[in-house]
Short mmCIF file of C-alpha atoms and ligand atoms in Angstrom, two decimals:
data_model
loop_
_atom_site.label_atom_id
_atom_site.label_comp_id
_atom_site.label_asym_id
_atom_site.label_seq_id
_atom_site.Cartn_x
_atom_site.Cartn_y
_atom_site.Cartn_z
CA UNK A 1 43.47 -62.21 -46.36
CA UNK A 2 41.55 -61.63 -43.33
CA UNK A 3 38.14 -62.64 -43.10
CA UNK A 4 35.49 -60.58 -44.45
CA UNK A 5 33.63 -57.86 -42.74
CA UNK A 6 29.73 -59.12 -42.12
CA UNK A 7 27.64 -56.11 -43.16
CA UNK A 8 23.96 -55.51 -43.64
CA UNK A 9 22.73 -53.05 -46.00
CA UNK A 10 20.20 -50.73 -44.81
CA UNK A 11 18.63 -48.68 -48.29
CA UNK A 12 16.16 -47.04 -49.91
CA UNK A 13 17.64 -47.43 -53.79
CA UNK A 14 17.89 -44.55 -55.09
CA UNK A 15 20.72 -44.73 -57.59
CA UNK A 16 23.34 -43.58 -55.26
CA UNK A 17 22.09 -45.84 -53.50
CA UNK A 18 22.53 -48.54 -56.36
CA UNK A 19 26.22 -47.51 -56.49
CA UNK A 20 26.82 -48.24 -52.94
CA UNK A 21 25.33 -51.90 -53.37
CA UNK A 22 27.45 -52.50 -55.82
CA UNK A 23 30.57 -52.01 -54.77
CA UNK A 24 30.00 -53.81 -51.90
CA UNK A 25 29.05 -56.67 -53.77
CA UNK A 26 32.20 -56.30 -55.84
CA UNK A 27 34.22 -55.89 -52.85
CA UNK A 28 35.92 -59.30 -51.34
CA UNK A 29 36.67 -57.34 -48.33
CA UNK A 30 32.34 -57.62 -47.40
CA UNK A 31 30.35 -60.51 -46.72
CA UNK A 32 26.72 -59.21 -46.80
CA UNK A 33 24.47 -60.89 -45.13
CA UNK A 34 21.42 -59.48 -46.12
CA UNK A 35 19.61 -55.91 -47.90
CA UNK A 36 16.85 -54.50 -45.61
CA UNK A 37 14.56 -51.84 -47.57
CA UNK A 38 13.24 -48.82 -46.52
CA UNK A 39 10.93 -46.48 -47.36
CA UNK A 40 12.86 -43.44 -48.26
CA UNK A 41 13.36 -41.74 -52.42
CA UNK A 42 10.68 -43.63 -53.33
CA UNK A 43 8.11 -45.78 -51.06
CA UNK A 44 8.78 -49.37 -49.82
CA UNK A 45 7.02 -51.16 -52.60
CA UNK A 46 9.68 -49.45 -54.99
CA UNK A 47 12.47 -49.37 -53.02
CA UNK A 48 12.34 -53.51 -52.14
CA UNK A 49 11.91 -54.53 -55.96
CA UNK A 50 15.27 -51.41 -56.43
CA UNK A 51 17.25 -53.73 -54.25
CA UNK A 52 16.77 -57.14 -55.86
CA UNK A 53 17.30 -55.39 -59.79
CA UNK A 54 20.46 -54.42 -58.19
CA UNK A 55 21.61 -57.31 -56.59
CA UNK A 56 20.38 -59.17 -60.12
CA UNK A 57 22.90 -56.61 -62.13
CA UNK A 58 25.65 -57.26 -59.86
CA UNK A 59 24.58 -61.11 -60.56
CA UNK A 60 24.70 -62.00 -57.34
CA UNK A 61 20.52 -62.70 -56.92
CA UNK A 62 21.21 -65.34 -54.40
CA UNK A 63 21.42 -62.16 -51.94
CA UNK A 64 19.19 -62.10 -49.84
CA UNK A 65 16.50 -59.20 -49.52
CA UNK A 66 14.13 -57.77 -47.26
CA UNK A 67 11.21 -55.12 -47.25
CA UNK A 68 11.32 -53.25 -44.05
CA UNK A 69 9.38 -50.02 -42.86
CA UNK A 70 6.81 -48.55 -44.86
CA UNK A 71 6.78 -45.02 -43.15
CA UNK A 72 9.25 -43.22 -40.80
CA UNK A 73 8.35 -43.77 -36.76
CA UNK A 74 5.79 -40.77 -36.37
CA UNK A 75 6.07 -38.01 -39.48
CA UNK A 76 4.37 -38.66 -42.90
CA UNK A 77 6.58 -40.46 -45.88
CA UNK A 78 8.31 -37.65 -47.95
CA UNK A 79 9.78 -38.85 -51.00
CA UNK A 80 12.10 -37.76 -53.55
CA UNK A 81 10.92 -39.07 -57.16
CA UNK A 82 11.72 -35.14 -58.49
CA UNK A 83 15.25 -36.55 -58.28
CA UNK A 84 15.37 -40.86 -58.61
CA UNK A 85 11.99 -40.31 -61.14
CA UNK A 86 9.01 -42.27 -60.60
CA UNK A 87 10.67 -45.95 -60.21
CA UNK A 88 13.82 -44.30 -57.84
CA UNK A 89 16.24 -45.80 -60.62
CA UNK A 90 15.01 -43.95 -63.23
CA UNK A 91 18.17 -43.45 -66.34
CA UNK A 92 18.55 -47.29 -67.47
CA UNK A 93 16.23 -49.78 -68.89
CA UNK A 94 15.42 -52.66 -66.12
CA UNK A 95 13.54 -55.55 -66.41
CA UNK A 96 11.52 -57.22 -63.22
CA UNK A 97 13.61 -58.56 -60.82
CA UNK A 98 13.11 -62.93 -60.61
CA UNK A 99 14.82 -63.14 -57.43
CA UNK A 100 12.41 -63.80 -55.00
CA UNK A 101 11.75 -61.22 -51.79
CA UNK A 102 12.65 -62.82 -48.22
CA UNK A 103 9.43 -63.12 -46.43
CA UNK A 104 10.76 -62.22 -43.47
CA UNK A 105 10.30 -58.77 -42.03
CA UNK A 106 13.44 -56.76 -42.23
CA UNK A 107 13.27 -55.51 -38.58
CA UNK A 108 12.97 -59.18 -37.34
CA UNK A 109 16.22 -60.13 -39.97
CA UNK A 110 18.16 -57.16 -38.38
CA UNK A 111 17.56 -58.42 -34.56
CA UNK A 112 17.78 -62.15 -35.53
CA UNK A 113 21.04 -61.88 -37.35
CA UNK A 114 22.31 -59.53 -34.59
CA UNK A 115 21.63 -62.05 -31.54
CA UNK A 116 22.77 -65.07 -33.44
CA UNK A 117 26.31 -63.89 -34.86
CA UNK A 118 28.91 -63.40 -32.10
CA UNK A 119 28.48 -59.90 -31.03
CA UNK A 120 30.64 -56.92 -31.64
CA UNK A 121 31.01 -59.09 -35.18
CA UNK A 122 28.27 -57.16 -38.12
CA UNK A 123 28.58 -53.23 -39.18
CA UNK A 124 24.90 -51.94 -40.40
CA UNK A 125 25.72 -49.82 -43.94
CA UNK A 126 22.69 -47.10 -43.47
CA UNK A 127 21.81 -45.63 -46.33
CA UNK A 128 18.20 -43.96 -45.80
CA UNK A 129 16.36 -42.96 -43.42
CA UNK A 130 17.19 -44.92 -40.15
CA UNK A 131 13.69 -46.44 -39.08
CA UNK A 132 14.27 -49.86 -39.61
CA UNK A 133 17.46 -49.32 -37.60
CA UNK A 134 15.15 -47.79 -34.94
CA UNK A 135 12.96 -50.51 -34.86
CA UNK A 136 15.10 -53.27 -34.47
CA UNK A 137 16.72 -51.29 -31.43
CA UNK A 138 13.26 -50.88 -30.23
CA UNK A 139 11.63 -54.35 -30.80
CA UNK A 140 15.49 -55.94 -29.22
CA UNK A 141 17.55 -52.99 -27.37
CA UNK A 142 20.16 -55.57 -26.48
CA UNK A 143 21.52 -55.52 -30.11
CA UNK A 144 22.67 -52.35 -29.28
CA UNK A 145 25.65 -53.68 -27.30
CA UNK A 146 26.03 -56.46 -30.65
CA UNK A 147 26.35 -53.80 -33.20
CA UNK A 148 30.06 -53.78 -34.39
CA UNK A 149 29.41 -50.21 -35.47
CA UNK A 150 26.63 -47.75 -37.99
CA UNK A 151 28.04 -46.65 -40.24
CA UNK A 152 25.33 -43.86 -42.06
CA UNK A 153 25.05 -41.41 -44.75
CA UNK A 154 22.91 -38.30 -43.38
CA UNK A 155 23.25 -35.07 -41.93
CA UNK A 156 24.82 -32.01 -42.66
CA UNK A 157 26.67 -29.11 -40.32
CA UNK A 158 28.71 -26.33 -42.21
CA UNK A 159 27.13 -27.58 -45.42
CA UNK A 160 23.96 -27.25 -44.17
CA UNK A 161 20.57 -28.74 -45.12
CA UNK A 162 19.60 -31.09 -49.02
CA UNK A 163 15.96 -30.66 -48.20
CA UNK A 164 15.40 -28.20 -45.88
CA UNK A 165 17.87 -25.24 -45.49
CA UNK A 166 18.80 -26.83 -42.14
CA UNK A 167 18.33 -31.19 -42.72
CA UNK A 168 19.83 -33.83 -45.20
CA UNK A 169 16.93 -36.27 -46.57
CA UNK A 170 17.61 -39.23 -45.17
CA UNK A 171 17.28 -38.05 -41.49
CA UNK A 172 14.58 -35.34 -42.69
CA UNK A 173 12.13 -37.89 -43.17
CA UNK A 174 13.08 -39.54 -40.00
CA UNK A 175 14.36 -37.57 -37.14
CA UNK A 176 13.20 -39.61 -34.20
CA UNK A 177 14.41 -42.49 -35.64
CA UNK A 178 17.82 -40.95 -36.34
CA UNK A 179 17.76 -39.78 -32.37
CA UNK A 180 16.91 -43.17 -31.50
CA UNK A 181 19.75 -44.55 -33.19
CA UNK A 182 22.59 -41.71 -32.56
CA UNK A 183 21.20 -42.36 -28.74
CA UNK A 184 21.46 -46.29 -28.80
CA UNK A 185 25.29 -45.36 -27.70
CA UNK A 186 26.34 -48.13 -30.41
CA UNK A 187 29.23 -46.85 -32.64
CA UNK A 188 28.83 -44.60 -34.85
CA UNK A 189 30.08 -43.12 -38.10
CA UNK A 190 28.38 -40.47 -39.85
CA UNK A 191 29.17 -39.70 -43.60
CA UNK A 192 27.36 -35.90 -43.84
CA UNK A 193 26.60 -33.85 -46.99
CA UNK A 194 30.02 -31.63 -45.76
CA UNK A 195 31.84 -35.14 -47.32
CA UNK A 196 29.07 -35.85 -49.75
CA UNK A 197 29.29 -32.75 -51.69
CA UNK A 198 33.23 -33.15 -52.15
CA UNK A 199 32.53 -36.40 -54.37
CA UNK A 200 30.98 -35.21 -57.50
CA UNK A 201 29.96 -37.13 -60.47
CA UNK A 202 31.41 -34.64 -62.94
CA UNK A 203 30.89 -35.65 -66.59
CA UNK A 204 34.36 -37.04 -67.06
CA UNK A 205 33.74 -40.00 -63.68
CA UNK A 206 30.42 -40.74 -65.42
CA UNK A 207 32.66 -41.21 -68.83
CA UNK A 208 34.60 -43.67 -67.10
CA UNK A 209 31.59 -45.74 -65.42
CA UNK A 210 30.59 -45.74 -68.99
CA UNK A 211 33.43 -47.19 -70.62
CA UNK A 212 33.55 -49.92 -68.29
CA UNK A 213 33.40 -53.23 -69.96
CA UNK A 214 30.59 -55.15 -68.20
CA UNK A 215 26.73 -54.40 -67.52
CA UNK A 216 27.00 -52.26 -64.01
CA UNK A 217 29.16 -49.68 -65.40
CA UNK A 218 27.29 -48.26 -68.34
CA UNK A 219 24.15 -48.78 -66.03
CA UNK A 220 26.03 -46.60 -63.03
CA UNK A 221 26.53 -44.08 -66.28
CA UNK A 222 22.71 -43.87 -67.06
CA UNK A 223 21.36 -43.88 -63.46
CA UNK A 224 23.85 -41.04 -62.26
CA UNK A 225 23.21 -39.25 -65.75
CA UNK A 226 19.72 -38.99 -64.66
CA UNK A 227 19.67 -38.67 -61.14
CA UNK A 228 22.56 -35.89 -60.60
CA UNK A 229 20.71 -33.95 -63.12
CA UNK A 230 18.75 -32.17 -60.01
CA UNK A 231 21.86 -31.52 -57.92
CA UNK A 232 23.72 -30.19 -60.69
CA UNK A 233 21.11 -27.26 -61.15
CA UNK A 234 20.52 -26.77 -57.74
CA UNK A 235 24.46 -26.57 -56.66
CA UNK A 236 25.69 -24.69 -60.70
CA UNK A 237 28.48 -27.81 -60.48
CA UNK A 238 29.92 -30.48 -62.73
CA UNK A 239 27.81 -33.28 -61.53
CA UNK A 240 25.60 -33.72 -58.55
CA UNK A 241 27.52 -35.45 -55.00
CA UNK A 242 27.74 -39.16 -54.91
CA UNK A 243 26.62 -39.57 -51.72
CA UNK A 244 25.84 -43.29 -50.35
CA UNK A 245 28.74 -44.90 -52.01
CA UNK A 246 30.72 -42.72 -49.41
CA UNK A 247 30.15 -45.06 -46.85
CA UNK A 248 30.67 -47.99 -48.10
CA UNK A 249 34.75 -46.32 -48.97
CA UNK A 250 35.00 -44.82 -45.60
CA UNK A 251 34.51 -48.87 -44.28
CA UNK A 252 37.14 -50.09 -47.55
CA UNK A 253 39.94 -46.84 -47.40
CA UNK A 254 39.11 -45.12 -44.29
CA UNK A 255 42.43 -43.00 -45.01
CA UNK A 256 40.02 -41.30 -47.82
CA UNK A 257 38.33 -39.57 -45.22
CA UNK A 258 38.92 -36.77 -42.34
CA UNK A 259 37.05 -37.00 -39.87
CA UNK A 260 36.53 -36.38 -35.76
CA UNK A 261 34.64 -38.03 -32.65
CA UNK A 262 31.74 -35.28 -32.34
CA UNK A 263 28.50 -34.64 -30.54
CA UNK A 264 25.23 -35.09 -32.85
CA UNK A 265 22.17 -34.35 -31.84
CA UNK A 266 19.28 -34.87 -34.01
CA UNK A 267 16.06 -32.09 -34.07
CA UNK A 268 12.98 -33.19 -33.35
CA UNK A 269 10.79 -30.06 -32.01
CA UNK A 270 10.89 -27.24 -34.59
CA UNK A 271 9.53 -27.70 -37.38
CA UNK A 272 11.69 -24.85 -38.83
CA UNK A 273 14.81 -27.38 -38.48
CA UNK A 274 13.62 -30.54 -37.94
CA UNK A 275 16.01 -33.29 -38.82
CA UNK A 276 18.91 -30.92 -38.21
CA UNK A 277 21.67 -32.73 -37.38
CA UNK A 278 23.19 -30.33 -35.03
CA UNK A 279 27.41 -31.76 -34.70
CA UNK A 280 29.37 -30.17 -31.82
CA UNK A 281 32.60 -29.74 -34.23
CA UNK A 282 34.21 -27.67 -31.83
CA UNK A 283 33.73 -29.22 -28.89
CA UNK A 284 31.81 -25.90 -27.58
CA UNK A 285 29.54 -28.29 -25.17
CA UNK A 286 30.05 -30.70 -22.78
CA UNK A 287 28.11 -33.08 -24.29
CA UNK A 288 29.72 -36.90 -24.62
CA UNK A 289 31.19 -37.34 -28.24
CA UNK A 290 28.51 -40.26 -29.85
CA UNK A 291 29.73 -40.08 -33.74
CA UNK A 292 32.98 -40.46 -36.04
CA UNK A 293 31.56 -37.65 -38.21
CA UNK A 294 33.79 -37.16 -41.74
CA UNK A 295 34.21 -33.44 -42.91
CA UNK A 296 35.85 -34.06 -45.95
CA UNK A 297 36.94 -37.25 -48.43
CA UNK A 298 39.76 -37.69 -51.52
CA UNK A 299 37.17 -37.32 -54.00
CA UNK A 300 40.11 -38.53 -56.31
CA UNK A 301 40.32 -41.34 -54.53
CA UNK A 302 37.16 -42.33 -53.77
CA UNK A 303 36.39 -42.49 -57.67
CA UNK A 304 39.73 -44.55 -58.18
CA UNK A 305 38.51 -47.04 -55.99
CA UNK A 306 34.49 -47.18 -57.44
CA UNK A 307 35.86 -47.53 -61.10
CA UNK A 308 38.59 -50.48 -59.96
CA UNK A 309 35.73 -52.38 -57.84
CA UNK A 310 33.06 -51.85 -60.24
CA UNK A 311 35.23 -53.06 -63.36
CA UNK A 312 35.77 -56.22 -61.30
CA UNK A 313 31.67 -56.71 -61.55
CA UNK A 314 30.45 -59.57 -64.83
O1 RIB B 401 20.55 -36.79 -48.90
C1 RIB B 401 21.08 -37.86 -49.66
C2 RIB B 401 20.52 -39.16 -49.18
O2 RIB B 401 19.10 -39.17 -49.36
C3 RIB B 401 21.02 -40.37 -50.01
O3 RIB B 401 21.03 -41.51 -49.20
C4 RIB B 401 19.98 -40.51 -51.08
O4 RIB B 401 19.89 -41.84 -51.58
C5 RIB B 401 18.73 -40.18 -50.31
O5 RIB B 401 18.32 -41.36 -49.63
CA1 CA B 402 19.80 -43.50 -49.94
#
């Protein structure tokens, strides 16, 4: 087997995010080095204490975890508790994590990690908004070069806009920090709501988490029960889209995905579509390709894979 992939996991759980924690955790194929929190669905406080009750239901609390930005680079928090509920894992009964909290700021863990490991050697797994990615590029802009590649959930372009008609949440809440880090020229691989919306949690998928015979699966039943409850209004489907698991698969069975070396620029100015992440899918502009960007995934496949990695969890 070849050696595993170093990642760090950028999040702000969420219970999609939950999912995409772990199954990287129950994937051999990862070593992760470290979780850095965001602010994000719910505010830093909540989203650092998210992070360890996940890494404690995976049973794996000797991961280590980080609290990172409290607020995006200039705009005000938003936050999403009208879909993750008040604690951003709202659907299953948690107790308080025991694992302790690294003391350590997140940014600093980021740019430390990133200058000590051989370069070109650690993939950042960004799953909210990007400011602690920002930041570290910021405080250190030579990890840019060290960065084996981002690879983010955000973003729409023909599927348009989660929060606004025209932006996705996670760069919504931070656009410069998203242009910071799509103009770090680092590479890049962008998992949009176009793919997102393709992997639904339809009521037979959550069946199966369900029925899986350990502690994570019934829990993935109860948090995606509650938390695609909003999307599944909103879009009049069979569950609401799956969406940071996504890129955690596109890193495991890249075949899942289609996808194309694009233009993305992120808006900053108009408040009428900031965050819009504005991909040149055609090619209509001369302006340098900066982004694998996925358009579509085998939703099939992609749930195939969660249910055999999660089933693998104690
Ligand atoms: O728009 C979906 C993204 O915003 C996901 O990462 C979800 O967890 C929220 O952070
Ligand atoms: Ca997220």
């Amino acid at each position: 087997m070849t050696k595993p992939l170093p990642i760090i996991i950028d999040t702000d759980p969420g219970q999609d995010d939950a999912v995409a924690i772990l199954l990287a955790l129950a994937s051999p194929e990862f070593e992760v080095l470290g979780i850095t929190a965001v602010a994000g669905n719910v505010p830093l406080a909540l989203t650092e204490i998210n992070a360890r009750k996940i890494c404690e239901l995976a049973g794996r609390p000797e991961i280590k975890v980080f609290a990172g930005a409290v607020r995006p680079l200039l705009r005000p928090l938003v936050t999403a508790e009208y879909v993750h509920g008040q604690t951003g894992l709202d659907g299953p009964v948690w107790s308080d994590p025991k694992m302790p909290l690294q003391k350590q700021h997140a940014v600093d863990f980021i740019v430390e990690t990133l200058m000590t490991h051989e370069a070109g050697t650690i993939t950042l797994c960004v799953l909210g908004p990007m400011t602690n990615i920002a930041l570290a590029l910021i405080r250190e802009p030579r990890i840019a070069s060290r960065i084996k590649r981002i690879v983010a959930m955000g973003g729409g372009f023909f599927e348009g806009g989660n929060t606004t008609p025209a932006a996705e949440f996670n760069i919504y809440v931070d656009p410069h920090a998203a242009r910071a880090v799509f103009d770090a020229d680092t590479p890049m691989t962008l998992v949009p709501l176009d793919c997102t919306h393709q992997a639904l949690s339809t009521a037979a998928r959550i069946e199966r988490f369900r029925s899986i015979k350990n502690k994570p699966g019934p829990a993935i039943a109860a948090m995606l029960s509650f938390s695609e409850r909003f999307d599944e209004q909103k879009y009049g489907t069979d569950g609401g889209p799956l969406h940071d698991p996504c890129v955690m698969a596109w890193l495991l069975k890249p075949e899942l995905f289609q996808s194309r070396e694009v233009n993305v620029e992120i808006e900053c100015e108009s408040e009428l579509t900031m965050g819009m992440t504005v991909v040149d899918w055609w090619r209509v502009t001369a302006r340098k390709p900066n982004a694998t960007v996925c358009r579509s995934i085998n939703a099939q496949g992609f749930f195939d894979l969660l249910i055999e990695r999660i089933s693998r969890l104690p």
